[in-house]
Amino acid sequence: MKKADVELGAVVNAKSEEELKKQFQGTVEKIYENSALLAITSFDDVDAAAVSDLNYKLVVNFKNMKPARAAKKAKALSTNNVTIEKMAPTMKADDKDKKEKKAPAKKSK
């Protein structure tokens, strides 16, 4: 690819000359003079440890990028790690005060 063909937010297929063994897919986060910073979004299982060590980011030369198509046999990253839990209702401060006032006082002997 050429610099003019690369846009921020574009998804590209790329290969690394040194860090990763297989081709991967990434999103362009920053464009430099001859390369771009990619956020790795899809990769092969053999590269899982290396991708983790790279914090899922890698600078790649434009000559090692191609416009992306759907990833094949690749591990796709989850971009949304939201979990939802049901919480127990809590008493408001006003409700606690009312409950304490209604409770009978204990008699001391």
PDB file of N, CA and C in Angstrom:
ATOM      1  N   MET A   1       0.839  -1.178   0.000  1.00  0.00           N
ATOM      2  CA  MET A   1       0.000   0.000   0.000  1.00  0.00           C
ATOM      3  C   MET A   1       0.887   1.245   0.000  1.00  0.00           C
ATOM      4  N   LYS A   2       0.295   2.328  -0.385  1.00  0.00           N
ATOM      5  CA  LYS A   2       0.979   3.612  -0.345  1.00  0.00           C
ATOM      6  C   LYS A   2       0.374   4.446   0.777  1.00  0.00           C
ATOM      7  N   LYS A   3       1.120   5.436   1.221  1.00  0.00           N
ATOM      8  CA  LYS A   3       0.655   6.298   2.315  1.00  0.00           C
ATOM      9  C   LYS A   3      -0.692   6.935   1.981  1.00  0.00           C
ATOM     10  N   ALA A   4      -0.880   7.311   0.750  1.00  0.00           N
ATOM     11  CA  ALA A   4      -2.128   7.957   0.336  1.00  0.00           C
ATOM     12  C   ALA A   4      -3.331   7.018   0.466  1.00  0.00           C
ATOM     13  N   ASP A   5      -3.105   5.706   0.410  1.00  0.00           N
ATOM     14  CA  ASP A   5      -4.185   4.725   0.500  1.00  0.00           C
ATOM     15  C   ASP A   5      -4.582   4.389   1.934  1.00  0.00           C
ATOM     16  N   VAL A   6      -3.749   4.773   2.896  1.00  0.00           N
ATOM     17  CA  VAL A   6      -3.978   4.418   4.297  1.00  0.00           C
ATOM     18  C   VAL A   6      -4.728   5.548   4.995  1.00  0.00           C
ATOM     19  N   GLU A   7      -5.809   5.179   5.706  1.00  0.00           N
ATOM     20  CA  GLU A   7      -6.616   6.154   6.444  1.00  0.00           C
ATOM     21  C   GLU A   7      -6.725   5.727   7.900  1.00  0.00           C
ATOM     22  N   LEU A   8      -6.873   6.690   8.788  1.00  0.00           N
ATOM     23  CA  LEU A   8      -7.082   6.375  10.202  1.00  0.00           C
ATOM     24  C   LEU A   8      -8.366   5.570  10.361  1.00  0.00           C
ATOM     25  N   GLY A   9      -8.318   4.534  11.174  1.00  0.00           N
ATOM     26  CA  GLY A   9      -9.490   3.702  11.419  1.00  0.00           C
ATOM     27  C   GLY A   9      -9.686   2.602  10.392  1.00  0.00           C
ATOM     28  N   ALA A  10      -8.885   2.592   9.327  1.00  0.00           N
ATOM     29  CA  ALA A  10      -9.019   1.553   8.300  1.00  0.00           C
ATOM     30  C   ALA A  10      -8.519   0.213   8.833  1.00  0.00           C
ATOM     31  N   VAL A  11      -9.172  -0.858   8.416  1.00  0.00           N
ATOM     32  CA  VAL A  11      -8.749  -2.207   8.796  1.00  0.00           C
ATOM     33  C   VAL A  11      -7.897  -2.758   7.662  1.00  0.00           C
ATOM     34  N   VAL A  12      -6.693  -3.251   8.012  1.00  0.00           N
ATOM     35  CA  VAL A  12      -5.758  -3.752   7.002  1.00  0.00           C
ATOM     36  C   VAL A  12      -5.223  -5.120   7.405  1.00  0.00           C
ATOM     37  N   ASN A  13      -4.818  -5.892   6.412  1.00  0.00           N
ATOM     38  CA  ASN A  13      -4.060  -7.117   6.646  1.00  0.00           C
ATOM     39  C   ASN A  13      -2.598  -6.719   6.577  1.00  0.00           C
ATOM     40  N   ALA A  14      -1.790  -7.267   7.469  1.00  0.00           N
ATOM     41  CA  ALA A  14      -0.387  -6.900   7.492  1.00  0.00           C
ATOM     42  C   ALA A  14       0.455  -8.082   7.911  1.00  0.00           C
ATOM     43  N   LYS A  15       1.743  -7.966   7.631  1.00  0.00           N
ATOM     44  CA  LYS A  15       2.691  -8.972   8.105  1.00  0.00           C
ATOM     45  C   LYS A  15       3.850  -8.231   8.741  1.00  0.00           C
ATOM     46  N   SER A  16       4.441  -8.862   9.719  1.00  0.00           N
ATOM     47  CA  SER A  16       5.571  -8.273  10.419  1.00  0.00           C
ATOM     48  C   SER A  16       6.833  -8.944   9.919  1.00  0.00           C
ATOM     49  N   GLU A  17       7.866  -8.171   9.732  1.00  0.00           N
ATOM     50  CA  GLU A  17       9.122  -8.746   9.245  1.00  0.00           C
ATOM     51  C   GLU A  17       9.870  -9.488  10.338  1.00  0.00           C
ATOM     52  N   GLU A  18       9.622  -9.125  11.612  1.00  0.00           N
ATOM     53  CA  GLU A  18      10.394  -9.740  12.690  1.00  0.00           C
ATOM     54  C   GLU A  18       9.553 -10.307  13.837  1.00  0.00           C
ATOM     55  N   GLU A  19       8.536  -9.585  14.281  1.00  0.00           N
ATOM     56  CA  GLU A  19       7.857  -9.936  15.519  1.00  0.00           C
ATOM     57  C   GLU A  19       6.878 -11.110  15.412  1.00  0.00           C
ATOM     58  N   LEU A  20       6.069 -11.162  14.352  1.00  0.00           N
ATOM     59  CA  LEU A  20       5.028 -12.183  14.238  1.00  0.00           C
ATOM     60  C   LEU A  20       5.321 -13.126  13.073  1.00  0.00           C
ATOM     61  N   LYS A  21       4.934 -14.379  13.245  1.00  0.00           N
ATOM     62  CA  LYS A  21       5.191 -15.393  12.214  1.00  0.00           C
ATOM     63  C   LYS A  21       4.153 -15.385  11.106  1.00  0.00           C
ATOM     64  N   LYS A  22       2.906 -15.121  11.454  1.00  0.00           N
ATOM     65  CA  LYS A  22       1.802 -15.179  10.492  1.00  0.00           C
ATOM     66  C   LYS A  22       1.244 -13.783  10.220  1.00  0.00           C
ATOM     67  N   GLN A  23       0.453 -13.701   9.156  1.00  0.00           N
ATOM     68  CA  GLN A  23      -0.213 -12.459   8.810  1.00  0.00           C
ATOM     69  C   GLN A  23      -1.285 -12.153   9.862  1.00  0.00           C
ATOM     70  N   PHE A  24      -1.556 -10.875  10.080  1.00  0.00           N
ATOM     71  CA  PHE A  24      -2.557 -10.475  11.066  1.00  0.00           C
ATOM     72  C   PHE A  24      -3.399  -9.342  10.503  1.00  0.00           C
ATOM     73  N   GLN A  25      -4.441  -8.992  11.240  1.00  0.00           N
ATOM     74  CA  GLN A  25      -5.324  -7.906  10.839  1.00  0.00           C
ATOM     75  C   GLN A  25      -5.286  -6.840  11.927  1.00  0.00           C
ATOM     76  N   GLY A  26      -5.292  -5.573  11.501  1.00  0.00           N
ATOM     77  CA  GLY A  26      -5.226  -4.491  12.476  1.00  0.00           C
ATOM     78  C   GLY A  26      -5.935  -3.246  12.004  1.00  0.00           C
ATOM     79  N   THR A  27      -6.177  -2.350  12.948  1.00  0.00           N
ATOM     80  CA  THR A  27      -6.820  -1.072  12.675  1.00  0.00           C
ATOM     81  C   THR A  27      -5.766   0.028  12.755  1.00  0.00           C
ATOM     82  N   VAL A  28      -5.740   0.907  11.757  1.00  0.00           N
ATOM     83  CA  VAL A  28      -4.755   1.990  11.712  1.00  0.00           C
ATOM     84  C   VAL A  28      -5.091   3.020  12.787  1.00  0.00           C
ATOM     85  N   GLU A  29      -4.135   3.252  13.704  1.00  0.00           N
ATOM     86  CA  GLU A  29      -4.333   4.229  14.771  1.00  0.00           C
ATOM     87  C   GLU A  29      -3.556   5.516  14.533  1.00  0.00           C
ATOM     88  N   LYS A  30      -2.402   5.407  13.886  1.00  0.00           N
ATOM     89  CA  LYS A  30      -1.575   6.588  13.641  1.00  0.00           C
ATOM     90  C   LYS A  30      -0.772   6.349  12.369  1.00  0.00           C
ATOM     91  N   ILE A  31      -0.602   7.394  11.569  1.00  0.00           N
ATOM     92  CA  ILE A  31       0.132   7.277  10.309  1.00  0.00           C
ATOM     93  C   ILE A  31       1.438   8.061  10.417  1.00  0.00           C
ATOM     94  N   TYR A  32       2.533   7.397  10.080  1.00  0.00           N
ATOM     95  CA  TYR A  32       3.853   8.021  10.059  1.00  0.00           C
ATOM     96  C   TYR A  32       4.291   8.226   8.605  1.00  0.00           C
ATOM     97  N   GLU A  33       5.544   8.608   8.392  1.00  0.00           N
ATOM     98  CA  GLU A  33       6.039   8.883   7.052  1.00  0.00           C
ATOM     99  C   GLU A  33       6.055   7.633   6.160  1.00  0.00           C
ATOM    100  N   ASN A  34       6.583   6.521   6.674  1.00  0.00           N
ATOM    101  CA  ASN A  34       6.700   5.290   5.888  1.00  0.00           C
ATOM    102  C   ASN A  34       5.980   4.091   6.507  1.00  0.00           C
ATOM    103  N   SER A  35       5.276   4.326   7.599  1.00  0.00           N
ATOM    104  CA  SER A  35       4.644   3.223   8.319  1.00  0.00           C
ATOM    105  C   SER A  35       3.406   3.714   9.063  1.00  0.00           C
ATOM    106  N   ALA A  36       2.739   2.780   9.728  1.00  0.00           N
ATOM    107  CA  ALA A  36       1.551   3.124  10.512  1.00  0.00           C
ATOM    108  C   ALA A  36       1.516   2.278  11.775  1.00  0.00           C
ATOM    109  N   LEU A  37       0.955   2.843  12.829  1.00  0.00           N
ATOM    110  CA  LEU A  37       0.737   2.119  14.072  1.00  0.00           C
ATOM    111  C   LEU A  37      -0.587   1.385  13.946  1.00  0.00           C
ATOM    112  N   LEU A  38      -0.546   0.061  14.129  1.00  0.00           N
ATOM    113  CA  LEU A  38      -1.754  -0.755  14.017  1.00  0.00           C
ATOM    114  C   LEU A  38      -2.130  -1.322  15.379  1.00  0.00           C
ATOM    115  N   ALA A  39      -3.416  -1.304  15.677  1.00  0.00           N
ATOM    116  CA  ALA A  39      -3.953  -2.019  16.832  1.00  0.00           C
ATOM    117  C   ALA A  39      -4.347  -3.392  16.312  1.00  0.00           C
ATOM    118  N   ILE A  40      -3.689  -4.425  16.795  1.00  0.00           N
ATOM    119  CA  ILE A  40      -3.913  -5.782  16.286  1.00  0.00           C
ATOM    120  C   ILE A  40      -5.278  -6.273  16.748  1.00  0.00           C
ATOM    121  N   THR A  41      -6.132  -6.626  15.781  1.00  0.00           N
ATOM    122  CA  THR A  41      -7.494  -7.049  16.111  1.00  0.00           C
ATOM    123  C   THR A  41      -7.750  -8.517  15.826  1.00  0.00           C
ATOM    124  N   SER A  42      -6.961  -9.129  14.949  1.00  0.00           N
ATOM    125  CA  SER A  42      -7.154 -10.532  14.602  1.00  0.00           C
ATOM    126  C   SER A  42      -5.804 -11.124  14.251  1.00  0.00           C
ATOM    127  N   PHE A  43      -5.499 -12.312  14.822  1.00  0.00           N
ATOM    128  CA  PHE A  43      -4.180 -12.902  14.617  1.00  0.00           C
ATOM    129  C   PHE A  43      -4.248 -14.411  14.749  1.00  0.00           C
ATOM    130  N   ASP A  44      -3.206 -15.086  14.311  1.00  0.00           N
ATOM    131  CA  ASP A  44      -3.121 -16.541  14.379  1.00  0.00           C
ATOM    132  C   ASP A  44      -2.728 -16.963  15.800  1.00  0.00           C
ATOM    133  N   ASP A  45      -3.185 -18.125  16.222  1.00  0.00           N
ATOM    134  CA  ASP A  45      -2.900 -18.624  17.573  1.00  0.00           C
ATOM    135  C   ASP A  45      -1.409 -18.762  17.871  1.00  0.00           C
ATOM    136  N   VAL A  46      -0.586 -19.071  16.856  1.00  0.00           N
ATOM    137  CA  VAL A  46       0.854 -19.240  17.097  1.00  0.00           C
ATOM    138  C   VAL A  46       1.512 -17.926  17.535  1.00  0.00           C
ATOM    139  N   ASP A  47       0.867 -16.805  17.239  1.00  0.00           N
ATOM    140  CA  ASP A  47       1.415 -15.499  17.593  1.00  0.00           C
ATOM    141  C   ASP A  47       0.803 -14.902  18.859  1.00  0.00           C
ATOM    142  N   ALA A  48      -0.015 -15.656  19.566  1.00  0.00           N
ATOM    143  CA  ALA A  48      -0.747 -15.115  20.716  1.00  0.00           C
ATOM    144  C   ALA A  48       0.182 -14.518  21.776  1.00  0.00           C
ATOM    145  N   ALA A  49       1.255 -15.215  22.130  1.00  0.00           N
ATOM    146  CA  ALA A  49       2.176 -14.712  23.157  1.00  0.00           C
ATOM    147  C   ALA A  49       2.884 -13.449  22.687  1.00  0.00           C
ATOM    148  N   ALA A  50       3.321 -13.431  21.432  1.00  0.00           N
ATOM    149  CA  ALA A  50       4.018 -12.258  20.893  1.00  0.00           C
ATOM    150  C   ALA A  50       3.088 -11.061  20.826  1.00  0.00           C
ATOM    151  N   VAL A  51       1.848 -11.265  20.423  1.00  0.00           N
ATOM    152  CA  VAL A  51       0.877 -10.169  20.333  1.00  0.00           C
ATOM    153  C   VAL A  51       0.617  -9.590  21.726  1.00  0.00           C
ATOM    154  N   SER A  52       0.503 -10.448  22.708  1.00  0.00           N
ATOM    155  CA  SER A  52       0.298  -9.989  24.078  1.00  0.00           C
ATOM    156  C   SER A  52       1.502  -9.174  24.552  1.00  0.00           C
ATOM    157  N   ASP A  53       2.709  -9.638  24.254  1.00  0.00           N
ATOM    158  CA  ASP A  53       3.926  -8.911  24.630  1.00  0.00           C
ATOM    159  C   ASP A  53       3.989  -7.539  23.962  1.00  0.00           C
ATOM    160  N   LEU A  54       3.422  -7.432  22.772  1.00  0.00           N
ATOM    161  CA  LEU A  54       3.408  -6.159  22.033  1.00  0.00           C
ATOM    162  C   LEU A  54       2.267  -5.241  22.469  1.00  0.00           C
ATOM    163  N   ASN A  55       1.484  -5.684  23.455  1.00  0.00           N
ATOM    164  CA  ASN A  55       0.310  -4.929  23.924  1.00  0.00           C
ATOM    165  C   ASN A  55      -0.677  -4.669  22.792  1.00  0.00           C
ATOM    166  N   TYR A  56      -0.778  -5.621  21.874  1.00  0.00           N
ATOM    167  CA  TYR A  56      -1.744  -5.581  20.775  1.00  0.00           C
ATOM    168  C   TYR A  56      -1.534  -4.383  19.851  1.00  0.00           C
ATOM    169  N   LYS A  57      -0.305  -3.880  19.773  1.00  0.00           N
ATOM    170  CA  LYS A  57       0.012  -2.766  18.870  1.00  0.00           C
ATOM    171  C   LYS A  57       1.342  -3.040  18.191  1.00  0.00           C
ATOM    172  N   LEU A  58       1.455  -2.568  16.939  1.00  0.00           N
ATOM    173  CA  LEU A  58       2.674  -2.805  16.175  1.00  0.00           C
ATOM    174  C   LEU A  58       2.795  -1.763  15.071  1.00  0.00           C
ATOM    175  N   VAL A  59       4.012  -1.262  14.859  1.00  0.00           N
ATOM    176  CA  VAL A  59       4.272  -0.339  13.761  1.00  0.00           C
ATOM    177  C   VAL A  59       4.692  -1.177  12.557  1.00  0.00           C
ATOM    178  N   VAL A  60       4.001  -0.956  11.421  1.00  0.00           N
ATOM    179  CA  VAL A  60       4.239  -1.753  10.219  1.00  0.00           C
ATOM    180  C   VAL A  60       4.480  -0.832   9.029  1.00  0.00           C
ATOM    181  N   ASN A  61       5.460  -1.189   8.205  1.00  0.00           N
ATOM    182  CA  ASN A  61       5.765  -0.443   6.991  1.00  0.00           C
ATOM    183  C   ASN A  61       4.598  -0.577   6.012  1.00  0.00           C
ATOM    184  N   PHE A  62       4.335   0.485   5.241  1.00  0.00           N
ATOM    185  CA  PHE A  62       3.237   0.463   4.266  1.00  0.00           C
ATOM    186  C   PHE A  62       3.370  -0.677   3.268  1.00  0.00           C
ATOM    187  N   LYS A  63       4.601  -1.052   2.908  1.00  0.00           N
ATOM    188  CA  LYS A  63       4.788  -2.106   1.914  1.00  0.00           C
ATOM    189  C   LYS A  63       4.332  -3.472   2.433  1.00  0.00           C
ATOM    190  N   ASN A  64       4.143  -3.600   3.740  1.00  0.00           N
ATOM    191  CA  ASN A  64       3.696  -4.861   4.340  1.00  0.00           C
ATOM    192  C   ASN A  64       2.214  -4.855   4.696  1.00  0.00           C
ATOM    193  N   MET A  65       1.444  -3.934   4.103  1.00  0.00           N
ATOM    194  CA  MET A  65       0.000  -3.832   4.367  1.00  0.00           C
ATOM    195  C   MET A  65      -0.802  -4.009   3.092  1.00  0.00           C
ATOM    196  N   LYS A  66      -2.016  -4.568   3.278  1.00  0.00           N
ATOM    197  CA  LYS A  66      -2.992  -4.693   2.189  1.00  0.00           C
ATOM    198  C   LYS A  66      -4.365  -4.366   2.748  1.00  0.00           C
ATOM    199  N   PRO A  67      -5.281  -3.874   1.916  1.00  0.00           N
ATOM    200  CA  PRO A  67      -6.654  -3.671   2.414  1.00  0.00           C
ATOM    201  C   PRO A  67      -7.217  -4.992   2.938  1.00  0.00           C
ATOM    202  N   ALA A  68      -7.971  -4.943   4.000  1.00  0.00           N
ATOM    203  CA  ALA A  68      -8.434  -6.165   4.671  1.00  0.00           C
ATOM    204  C   ALA A  68      -9.699  -6.731   4.064  1.00  0.00           C
ATOM    205  N   ARG A  69      -9.773  -8.034   4.135  1.00  0.00           N
ATOM    206  CA  ARG A  69     -10.998  -8.796   3.880  1.00  0.00           C
ATOM    207  C   ARG A  69     -11.300  -9.529   5.165  1.00  0.00           C
ATOM    208  N   ALA A  70     -12.302 -10.366   5.174  1.00  0.00           N
ATOM    209  CA  ALA A  70     -12.641 -11.124   6.386  1.00  0.00           C
ATOM    210  C   ALA A  70     -11.485 -12.036   6.776  1.00  0.00           C
ATOM    211  N   ALA A  71     -11.201 -12.100   8.068  1.00  0.00           N
ATOM    212  CA  ALA A  71     -10.103 -12.926   8.567  1.00  0.00           C
ATOM    213  C   ALA A  71     -10.471 -14.401   8.515  1.00  0.00           C
ATOM    214  N   LYS A  72      -9.505 -15.234   8.108  1.00  0.00           N
ATOM    215  CA  LYS A  72      -9.714 -16.678   8.064  1.00  0.00           C
ATOM    216  C   LYS A  72      -8.874 -17.346   9.144  1.00  0.00           C
ATOM    217  N   LYS A  73      -9.441 -18.312   9.841  1.00  0.00           N
ATOM    218  CA  LYS A  73      -8.740 -19.091  10.847  1.00  0.00           C
ATOM    219  C   LYS A  73      -7.868 -18.227  11.749  1.00  0.00           C
ATOM    220  N   ALA A  74      -8.393 -17.142  12.190  1.00  0.00           N
ATOM    221  CA  ALA A  74      -7.629 -16.249  13.042  1.00  0.00           C
ATOM    222  C   ALA A  74      -8.377 -16.036  14.346  1.00  0.00           C
ATOM    223  N   LYS A  75      -7.630 -15.699  15.347  1.00  0.00           N
ATOM    224  CA  LYS A  75      -8.221 -15.433  16.644  1.00  0.00           C
ATOM    225  C   LYS A  75      -8.639 -13.968  16.671  1.00  0.00           C
ATOM    226  N   ALA A  76      -9.910 -13.719  16.789  1.00  0.00           N
ATOM    227  CA  ALA A  76     -10.411 -12.343  16.806  1.00  0.00           C
ATOM    228  C   ALA A  76     -10.486 -11.864  18.247  1.00  0.00           C
ATOM    229  N   LEU A  77     -10.070 -10.637  18.463  1.00  0.00           N
ATOM    230  CA  LEU A  77     -10.131 -10.055  19.794  1.00  0.00           C
ATOM    231  C   LEU A  77     -11.521  -9.537  20.083  1.00  0.00           C
ATOM    232  N   SER A  78     -11.938  -9.708  21.294  1.00  0.00           N
ATOM    233  CA  SER A  78     -13.194  -9.127  21.727  1.00  0.00           C
ATOM    234  C   SER A  78     -12.940  -7.660  22.027  1.00  0.00           C
ATOM    235  N   THR A  79     -13.716  -6.789  21.440  1.00  0.00           N
ATOM    236  CA  THR A  79     -13.517  -5.365  21.670  1.00  0.00           C
ATOM    237  C   THR A  79     -14.416  -4.845  22.773  1.00  0.00           C
ATOM    238  N   ASN A  80     -15.297  -5.715  23.279  1.00  0.00           N
ATOM    239  CA  ASN A  80     -16.223  -5.274  24.308  1.00  0.00           C
ATOM    240  C   ASN A  80     -16.213  -6.295  25.435  1.00  0.00           C
ATOM    241  N   ASN A  81     -15.611  -5.935  26.554  1.00  0.00           N
ATOM    242  CA  ASN A  81     -15.508  -6.844  27.691  1.00  0.00           C
ATOM    243  C   ASN A  81     -16.444  -6.436  28.817  1.00  0.00           C
ATOM    244  N   VAL A  82     -17.643  -6.056  28.484  1.00  0.00           N
ATOM    245  CA  VAL A  82     -18.605  -5.595  29.480  1.00  0.00           C
ATOM    246  C   VAL A  82     -19.323  -6.794  30.088  1.00  0.00           C
ATOM    247  N   THR A  83     -19.399  -6.813  31.410  1.00  0.00           N
ATOM    248  CA  THR A  83     -20.168  -7.845  32.093  1.00  0.00           C
ATOM    249  C   THR A  83     -21.258  -7.154  32.897  1.00  0.00           C
ATOM    250  N   ILE A  84     -22.390  -7.810  32.991  1.00  0.00           N
ATOM    251  CA  ILE A  84     -23.528  -7.241  33.705  1.00  0.00           C
ATOM    252  C   ILE A  84     -23.871  -8.160  34.866  1.00  0.00           C
ATOM    253  N   GLU A  85     -23.991  -7.569  36.033  1.00  0.00           N
ATOM    254  CA  GLU A  85     -24.347  -8.336  37.217  1.00  0.00           C
ATOM    255  C   GLU A  85     -25.608  -7.739  37.827  1.00  0.00           C
ATOM    256  N   LYS A  86     -26.403  -8.616  38.415  1.00  0.00           N
ATOM    257  CA  LYS A  86     -27.603  -8.151  39.102  1.00  0.00           C
ATOM    258  C   LYS A  86     -27.198  -7.818  40.531  1.00  0.00           C
ATOM    259  N   MET A  87     -27.557  -6.629  40.972  1.00  0.00           N
ATOM    260  CA  MET A  87     -27.183  -6.204  42.313  1.00  0.00           C
ATOM    261  C   MET A  87     -28.397  -6.225  43.233  1.00  0.00           C
ATOM    262  N   ALA A  88     -28.155  -6.515  44.494  1.00  0.00           N
ATOM    263  CA  ALA A  88     -29.225  -6.511  45.485  1.00  0.00           C
ATOM    264  C   ALA A  88     -29.627  -5.069  45.776  1.00  0.00           C
ATOM    265  N   PRO A  89     -30.919  -4.828  45.979  1.00  0.00           N
ATOM    266  CA  PRO A  89     -31.341  -3.462  46.289  1.00  0.00           C
ATOM    267  C   PRO A  89     -30.750  -3.028  47.620  1.00  0.00           C
ATOM    268  N   THR A  90     -30.453  -1.759  47.736  1.00  0.00           N
ATOM    269  CA  THR A  90     -29.886  -1.229  48.976  1.00  0.00           C
ATOM    270  C   THR A  90     -30.881  -0.286  49.622  1.00  0.00           C
ATOM    271  N   MET A  91     -30.777  -0.160  50.939  1.00  0.00           N
ATOM    272  CA  MET A  91     -31.675   0.745  51.670  1.00  0.00           C
ATOM    273  C   MET A  91     -31.144   2.162  51.572  1.00  0.00           C
ATOM    274  N   LYS A  92     -32.044   3.082  51.423  1.00  0.00           N
ATOM    275  CA  LYS A  92     -31.658   4.486  51.443  1.00  0.00           C
ATOM    276  C   LYS A  92     -31.465   4.914  52.890  1.00  0.00           C
ATOM    277  N   ALA A  93     -30.731   5.970  53.121  1.00  0.00           N
ATOM    278  CA  ALA A  93     -30.478   6.460  54.481  1.00  0.00           C
ATOM    279  C   ALA A  93     -31.782   6.793  55.193  1.00  0.00           C
ATOM    280  N   ASP A  94     -32.756   7.366  54.477  1.00  0.00           N
ATOM    281  CA  ASP A  94     -34.052   7.719  55.080  1.00  0.00           C
ATOM    282  C   ASP A  94     -34.787   6.468  55.553  1.00  0.00           C
ATOM    283  N   ASP A  95     -34.729   5.398  54.750  1.00  0.00           N
ATOM    284  CA  ASP A  95     -35.398   4.151  55.122  1.00  0.00           C
ATOM    285  C   ASP A  95     -34.770   3.537  56.366  1.00  0.00           C
ATOM    286  N   LYS A  96     -33.451   3.633  56.511  1.00  0.00           N
ATOM    287  CA  LYS A  96     -32.772   3.084  57.687  1.00  0.00           C
ATOM    288  C   LYS A  96     -33.221   3.823  58.947  1.00  0.00           C
ATOM    289  N   ASP A  97     -33.309   5.168  58.838  1.00  0.00           N
ATOM    290  CA  ASP A  97     -33.723   5.970  59.993  1.00  0.00           C
ATOM    291  C   ASP A  97     -35.134   5.587  60.432  1.00  0.00           C
ATOM    292  N   LYS A  98     -36.044   5.410  59.488  1.00  0.00           N
ATOM    293  CA  LYS A  98     -37.426   5.042  59.800  1.00  0.00           C
ATOM    294  C   LYS A  98     -37.481   3.674  60.466  1.00  0.00           C
ATOM    295  N   LYS A  99     -36.672   2.731  59.983  1.00  0.00           N
ATOM    296  CA  LYS A  99     -36.674   1.384  60.532  1.00  0.00           C
ATOM    297  C   LYS A  99     -36.160   1.388  61.971  1.00  0.00           C
ATOM    298  N   GLU A 100     -35.121   2.195  62.224  1.00  0.00           N
ATOM    299  CA  GLU A 100     -34.572   2.267  63.577  1.00  0.00           C
ATOM    300  C   GLU A 100     -35.560   2.901  64.542  1.00  0.00           C
ATOM    301  N   LYS A 101     -36.331   3.879  64.099  1.00  0.00           N
ATOM    302  CA  LYS A 101     -37.307   4.532  64.966  1.00  0.00           C
ATOM    303  C   LYS A 101     -38.455   3.600  65.310  1.00  0.00           C
ATOM    304  N   LYS A 102     -38.852   2.729  64.395  1.00  0.00           N
ATOM    305  CA  LYS A 102     -39.962   1.810  64.621  1.00  0.00           C
ATOM    306  C   LYS A 102     -39.574   0.664  65.552  1.00  0.00           C
ATOM    307  N   ALA A 103     -38.306   0.300  65.585  1.00  0.00           N
ATOM    308  CA  ALA A 103     -37.872  -0.832  66.421  1.00  0.00           C
ATOM    309  C   ALA A 103     -38.001  -0.464  67.883  1.00  0.00           C
ATOM    310  N   PRO A 104     -38.561  -1.381  68.693  1.00  0.00           N
ATOM    311  CA  PRO A 104     -38.734  -1.078  70.122  1.00  0.00           C
ATOM    312  C   PRO A 104     -37.378  -1.041  70.827  1.00  0.00           C
ATOM    313  N   ALA A 105     -37.277  -0.148  71.807  1.00  0.00           N
ATOM    314  CA  ALA A 105     -36.038   0.001  72.565  1.00  0.00           C
ATOM    315  C   ALA A 105     -35.909  -1.185  73.502  1.00  0.00           C
ATOM    316  N   LYS A 106     -34.695  -1.650  73.691  1.00  0.00           N
ATOM    317  CA  LYS A 106     -34.435  -2.772  74.582  1.00  0.00           C
ATOM    318  C   LYS A 106     -34.412  -2.264  76.030  1.00  0.00           C
ATOM    319  N   LYS A 107     -34.986  -3.063  76.918  1.00  0.00           N
ATOM    320  CA  LYS A 107     -35.027  -2.690  78.330  1.00  0.00           C
ATOM    321  C   LYS A 107     -33.776  -3.211  78.986  1.00  0.00           C
ATOM    322  N   SER A 108     -33.181  -2.384  79.808  1.00  0.00           N
ATOM    323  CA  SER A 108     -31.987  -2.825  80.541  1.00  0.00           C
ATOM    324  C   SER A 108     -32.405  -3.160  81.974  1.00  0.00           C
ATOM    325  N   LYS A 109     -31.794  -4.113  82.597  1.00  0.00           N
ATOM    326  CA  LYS A 109     -32.146  -4.570  83.952  1.00  0.00           C
ATOM    327  C   LYS A 109     -31.225  -4.052  84.982  1.00  0.00           C
TER     328      LYS A 109
END
